[in-house]
């Protein structure tokens, strides 16, 4: 079987519409179940919302792989539990290897994944309210977070930001802090469903 080109798949408008329809049909009706599983499977309550968002993003990316002959609720449960176990392992490893003081951040990926989201295409990947929030947090925070979402390692994010003039010096602590603050700012502006919070 030919391996799918995830990069073109994610940026193709027709494919995005198709995945959105599949997501709304198979996943969105079970969002409360997914959130309940996140509550039960996440050790640190501060990570529940982040884990929930990561699981939903994962479902959106790969919902096209769902086999409709399978029981959808069983599939939802299995995928959610599996991904949460992976997220918890990464969270625990990051806590051991160096958090930013008392800051709670999810584990940055160990290896870059296929660059689904990039600094060039992210406007095609998110809704208007998320894009507005990303613009409001400012370039230096936005670019650090988007590079983390794309799967770059912390050292690579630091190097890219330095090359782009977003860092005056190569500093890992500053890079980690910017990612944390970007997430914090977005949480203050958006709900866990990516909607603008009412004042």
mmCIF file of C-alpha atoms in Angstrom:
data_model
loop_
_atom_site.group_PDB
_atom_site.id
_atom_site.type_symbol
_atom_site.label_atom_id
_atom_site.label_comp_id
_atom_site.label_asym_id
_atom_site.label_seq_id
_atom_site.Cartn_x
_atom_site.Cartn_y
_atom_site.Cartn_z
ATOM 1 C CA UNK A 1 0.000 0.000 0.000
ATOM 2 C CA UNK A 2 1.362 3.403 -0.960
ATOM 3 C CA UNK A 3 2.068 5.602 2.003
ATOM 4 C CA UNK A 4 -0.152 8.662 2.073
ATOM 5 C CA UNK A 5 1.422 12.060 1.642
ATOM 6 C CA UNK A 6 0.186 13.638 4.862
ATOM 7 C CA UNK A 7 1.613 17.038 4.013
ATOM 8 C CA UNK A 8 -0.412 17.462 0.811
ATOM 9 C CA UNK A 9 -3.373 15.748 2.423
ATOM 10 C CA UNK A 10 -3.554 18.264 5.237
ATOM 11 C CA UNK A 11 -3.191 21.322 3.027
ATOM 12 C CA UNK A 12 -5.615 20.246 0.303
ATOM 13 C CA UNK A 13 -8.886 22.153 0.749
ATOM 14 C CA UNK A 14 -11.080 19.300 -0.463
ATOM 15 C CA UNK A 15 -9.388 16.882 1.920
ATOM 16 C CA UNK A 16 -9.832 19.303 4.810
ATOM 17 C CA UNK A 17 -13.541 19.570 4.023
ATOM 18 C CA UNK A 18 -13.789 15.777 3.859
ATOM 19 C CA UNK A 19 -11.997 15.322 7.180
ATOM 20 C CA UNK A 20 -14.145 18.006 8.772
ATOM 21 C CA UNK A 21 -17.285 16.161 7.673
ATOM 22 C CA UNK A 22 -15.927 12.832 8.954
ATOM 23 C CA UNK A 23 -14.839 14.421 12.229
ATOM 24 C CA UNK A 24 -18.265 15.978 12.765
ATOM 25 C CA UNK A 25 -19.959 12.668 11.959
ATOM 26 C CA UNK A 26 -17.826 10.201 13.907
ATOM 27 C CA UNK A 27 -15.855 12.097 16.568
ATOM 28 C CA UNK A 28 -17.642 15.301 17.590
ATOM 29 C CA UNK A 29 -20.765 13.501 18.933
ATOM 30 C CA UNK A 30 -18.430 11.693 21.376
ATOM 31 C CA UNK A 31 -16.488 14.758 22.541
ATOM 32 C CA UNK A 32 -17.913 14.457 26.063
ATOM 33 C CA UNK A 33 -16.841 10.811 26.238
ATOM 34 C CA UNK A 34 -13.351 11.805 25.098
ATOM 35 C CA UNK A 35 -13.167 14.536 27.735
ATOM 36 C CA UNK A 36 -14.372 12.121 30.438
ATOM 37 C CA UNK A 37 -11.643 9.647 29.434
ATOM 38 C CA UNK A 38 -9.086 12.471 29.597
ATOM 39 C CA UNK A 39 -10.184 13.266 33.144
ATOM 40 C CA UNK A 40 -9.808 9.630 34.207
ATOM 41 C CA UNK A 41 -6.528 8.942 32.406
ATOM 42 C CA UNK A 42 -4.641 12.201 33.128
ATOM 43 C CA UNK A 43 -2.706 12.297 36.392
ATOM 44 C CA UNK A 44 -2.174 16.052 36.572
ATOM 45 C CA UNK A 45 -5.421 18.029 36.391
ATOM 46 C CA UNK A 46 -3.521 20.931 34.824
ATOM 47 C CA UNK A 47 -2.877 18.743 31.766
ATOM 48 C CA UNK A 48 -6.477 17.623 31.159
ATOM 49 C CA UNK A 49 -7.383 20.436 28.763
ATOM 50 C CA UNK A 50 -4.095 20.119 26.852
ATOM 51 C CA UNK A 51 -4.481 16.349 26.546
ATOM 52 C CA UNK A 52 -8.084 16.758 25.389
ATOM 53 C CA UNK A 53 -7.014 19.191 22.669
ATOM 54 C CA UNK A 54 -4.174 16.920 21.545
ATOM 55 C CA UNK A 55 -6.548 13.952 21.269
ATOM 56 C CA UNK A 56 -9.062 15.956 19.218
ATOM 57 C CA UNK A 57 -6.305 17.200 16.908
ATOM 58 C CA UNK A 58 -5.109 13.623 16.448
ATOM 59 C CA UNK A 59 -8.623 12.452 15.580
ATOM 60 C CA UNK A 60 -9.023 15.298 13.082
ATOM 61 C CA UNK A 61 -5.738 14.468 11.369
ATOM 62 C CA UNK A 62 -6.417 10.756 11.024
ATOM 63 C CA UNK A 63 -10.216 10.425 11.034
ATOM 64 C CA UNK A 64 -10.006 9.287 7.387
ATOM 65 C CA UNK A 65 -8.413 6.044 8.637
ATOM 66 C CA UNK A 66 -11.573 5.039 10.544
ATOM 67 C CA UNK A 67 -13.245 1.873 9.230
ATOM 68 C CA UNK A 68 -17.038 2.421 9.407
ATOM 69 C CA UNK A 69 -17.555 -1.326 9.822
ATOM 70 C CA UNK A 70 -16.062 -1.008 13.309
ATOM 71 C CA UNK A 71 -18.077 0.126 16.315
ATOM 72 C CA UNK A 72 -17.306 3.851 16.472
ATOM 73 C CA UNK A 73 -17.522 4.104 20.266
ATOM 74 C CA UNK A 74 -15.030 1.256 20.701
ATOM 75 C CA UNK A 75 -12.688 2.917 18.193
ATOM 76 C CA UNK A 76 -13.001 6.291 19.953
ATOM 77 C CA UNK A 77 -12.237 4.728 23.331
ATOM 78 C CA UNK A 78 -9.245 2.690 22.111
ATOM 79 C CA UNK A 79 -7.601 5.587 20.259
ATOM 80 C CA UNK A 80 -8.162 8.023 23.132
ATOM 81 C CA UNK A 81 -6.736 5.702 25.800
ATOM 82 C CA UNK A 82 -3.728 4.827 23.624
ATOM 83 C CA UNK A 83 -2.878 8.442 22.893
ATOM 84 C CA UNK A 84 -3.356 9.540 26.502
ATOM 85 C CA UNK A 85 -0.959 6.821 27.642
ATOM 86 C CA UNK A 86 1.611 8.178 25.195
ATOM 87 C CA UNK A 87 1.010 11.782 26.284
ATOM 88 C CA UNK A 88 1.352 10.841 29.949
ATOM 89 C CA UNK A 89 4.672 9.086 29.290
ATOM 90 C CA UNK A 90 5.946 12.172 27.502
ATOM 91 C CA UNK A 91 4.663 14.493 30.234
ATOM 92 C CA UNK A 92 6.422 12.430 32.899
ATOM 93 C CA UNK A 93 9.675 12.326 30.928
ATOM 94 C CA UNK A 94 9.593 16.092 30.394
ATOM 95 C CA UNK A 95 8.997 16.673 34.112
ATOM 96 C CA UNK A 96 12.079 14.572 34.903
ATOM 97 C CA UNK A 97 14.319 16.067 32.224
ATOM 98 C CA UNK A 98 13.694 19.728 32.939
ATOM 99 C CA UNK A 99 10.541 21.746 33.235
ATOM 100 C CA UNK A 100 10.583 25.531 33.442
ATOM 101 C CA UNK A 101 10.387 25.965 37.196
ATOM 102 C CA UNK A 102 6.816 25.211 38.229
ATOM 103 C CA UNK A 103 5.511 25.545 34.690
ATOM 104 C CA UNK A 104 3.325 22.705 33.411
ATOM 105 C CA UNK A 105 4.027 21.997 29.750
ATOM 106 C CA UNK A 106 3.382 18.979 27.600
ATOM 107 C CA UNK A 107 6.398 17.065 26.356
ATOM 108 C CA UNK A 108 7.939 18.420 23.207
ATOM 109 C CA UNK A 109 8.201 15.598 20.667
ATOM 110 C CA UNK A 110 11.476 13.675 20.702
ATOM 111 C CA UNK A 111 11.614 13.590 16.901
ATOM 112 C CA UNK A 112 10.090 15.957 14.343
ATOM 113 C CA UNK A 113 6.930 14.526 12.852
ATOM 114 C CA UNK A 114 5.757 15.205 9.313
ATOM 115 C CA UNK A 115 5.384 18.957 9.272
ATOM 116 C CA UNK A 116 1.602 19.120 9.103
ATOM 117 C CA UNK A 117 1.580 22.657 10.465
ATOM 118 C CA UNK A 118 4.249 25.109 9.340
ATOM 119 C CA UNK A 119 4.922 28.808 9.744
ATOM 120 C CA UNK A 120 3.789 29.175 6.128
ATOM 121 C CA UNK A 121 0.569 27.122 6.070
ATOM 122 C CA UNK A 122 -0.862 27.474 9.581
ATOM 123 C CA UNK A 123 -3.500 29.962 8.411
ATOM 124 C CA UNK A 124 -5.025 27.123 6.381
ATOM 125 C CA UNK A 125 -5.076 24.781 9.367
ATOM 126 C CA UNK A 126 -7.071 26.670 11.993
ATOM 127 C CA UNK A 127 -10.404 28.443 12.287
ATOM 128 C CA UNK A 128 -10.799 32.217 12.349
ATOM 129 C CA UNK A 129 -11.054 32.494 16.138
ATOM 130 C CA UNK A 130 -7.858 30.484 16.698
ATOM 131 C CA UNK A 131 -6.064 32.513 14.024
ATOM 132 C CA UNK A 132 -7.186 35.755 15.654
ATOM 133 C CA UNK A 133 -5.843 34.537 19.002
ATOM 134 C CA UNK A 134 -2.547 33.483 17.405
ATOM 135 C CA UNK A 135 -2.184 36.948 15.897
ATOM 136 C CA UNK A 136 -2.930 38.619 19.221
ATOM 137 C CA UNK A 137 -0.233 36.757 21.166
ATOM 138 C CA UNK A 138 2.473 38.213 18.928
ATOM 139 C CA UNK A 139 5.027 36.799 16.537
ATOM 140 C CA UNK A 140 7.687 35.665 19.014
ATOM 141 C CA UNK A 141 5.203 33.541 20.969
ATOM 142 C CA UNK A 142 3.233 32.402 17.931
ATOM 143 C CA UNK A 143 6.227 31.111 16.001
ATOM 144 C CA UNK A 144 7.661 29.241 18.995
ATOM 145 C CA UNK A 145 4.333 27.481 19.572
ATOM 146 C CA UNK A 146 3.724 26.657 15.898
ATOM 147 C CA UNK A 147 7.183 25.097 15.602
ATOM 148 C CA UNK A 148 6.409 22.955 18.663
ATOM 149 C CA UNK A 149 3.088 21.902 17.106
ATOM 150 C CA UNK A 150 4.965 20.998 13.905
ATOM 151 C CA UNK A 151 7.045 18.535 15.927
ATOM 152 C CA UNK A 152 10.441 20.197 16.137
ATOM 153 C CA UNK A 153 12.734 19.425 19.062
ATOM 154 C CA UNK A 154 13.395 22.223 21.524
ATOM 155 C CA UNK A 155 16.941 22.766 20.267
ATOM 156 C CA UNK A 156 15.660 23.004 16.685
ATOM 157 C CA UNK A 157 12.979 25.514 17.675
ATOM 158 C CA UNK A 158 15.652 27.624 19.356
ATOM 159 C CA UNK A 159 17.869 27.481 16.256
ATOM 160 C CA UNK A 160 15.025 28.390 13.870
ATOM 161 C CA UNK A 161 13.880 31.292 16.041
ATOM 162 C CA UNK A 162 17.464 32.566 16.242
ATOM 163 C CA UNK A 163 17.923 32.329 12.458
ATOM 164 C CA UNK A 164 14.621 34.181 11.919
ATOM 165 C CA UNK A 165 15.671 36.980 14.264
ATOM 166 C CA UNK A 166 13.121 36.105 16.958
ATOM 167 C CA UNK A 167 15.864 35.342 19.502
ATOM 168 C CA UNK A 168 18.796 37.643 20.203
ATOM 169 C CA UNK A 169 20.817 34.727 21.607
ATOM 170 C CA UNK A 170 20.419 30.943 21.493
ATOM 171 C CA UNK A 171 18.717 30.323 24.821
ATOM 172 C CA UNK A 172 16.761 27.139 25.603
ATOM 173 C CA UNK A 173 15.107 28.581 28.705
ATOM 174 C CA UNK A 174 13.779 31.549 26.744
ATOM 175 C CA UNK A 175 12.476 29.180 24.075
ATOM 176 C CA UNK A 176 10.700 26.976 26.639
ATOM 177 C CA UNK A 177 9.276 30.031 28.347
ATOM 178 C CA UNK A 178 7.863 31.402 25.096
ATOM 179 C CA UNK A 179 6.104 28.122 24.311
ATOM 180 C CA UNK A 180 4.624 28.010 27.798
ATOM 181 C CA UNK A 181 3.489 31.640 27.677
ATOM 182 C CA UNK A 182 1.991 31.162 24.200
ATOM 183 C CA UNK A 183 -0.153 28.296 25.504
ATOM 184 C CA UNK A 184 -1.090 30.284 28.590
ATOM 185 C CA UNK A 185 -2.167 33.281 26.508
ATOM 186 C CA UNK A 186 -4.238 31.083 24.173
ATOM 187 C CA UNK A 187 -5.952 29.387 27.124
ATOM 188 C CA UNK A 188 -6.937 32.811 28.418
ATOM 189 C CA UNK A 189 -8.532 33.712 25.080
ATOM 190 C CA UNK A 190 -9.980 30.402 23.838
ATOM 191 C CA UNK A 191 -12.167 27.606 25.180
ATOM 192 C CA UNK A 192 -11.011 23.998 24.870
ATOM 193 C CA UNK A 193 -13.086 23.791 21.648
ATOM 194 C CA UNK A 194 -11.098 26.632 20.096
ATOM 195 C CA UNK A 195 -13.853 29.220 20.531
ATOM 196 C CA UNK A 196 -13.329 32.768 21.750
ATOM 197 C CA UNK A 197 -14.008 33.172 25.463
ATOM 198 C CA UNK A 198 -16.652 35.710 26.335
ATOM 199 C CA UNK A 199 -15.482 38.590 28.513
#
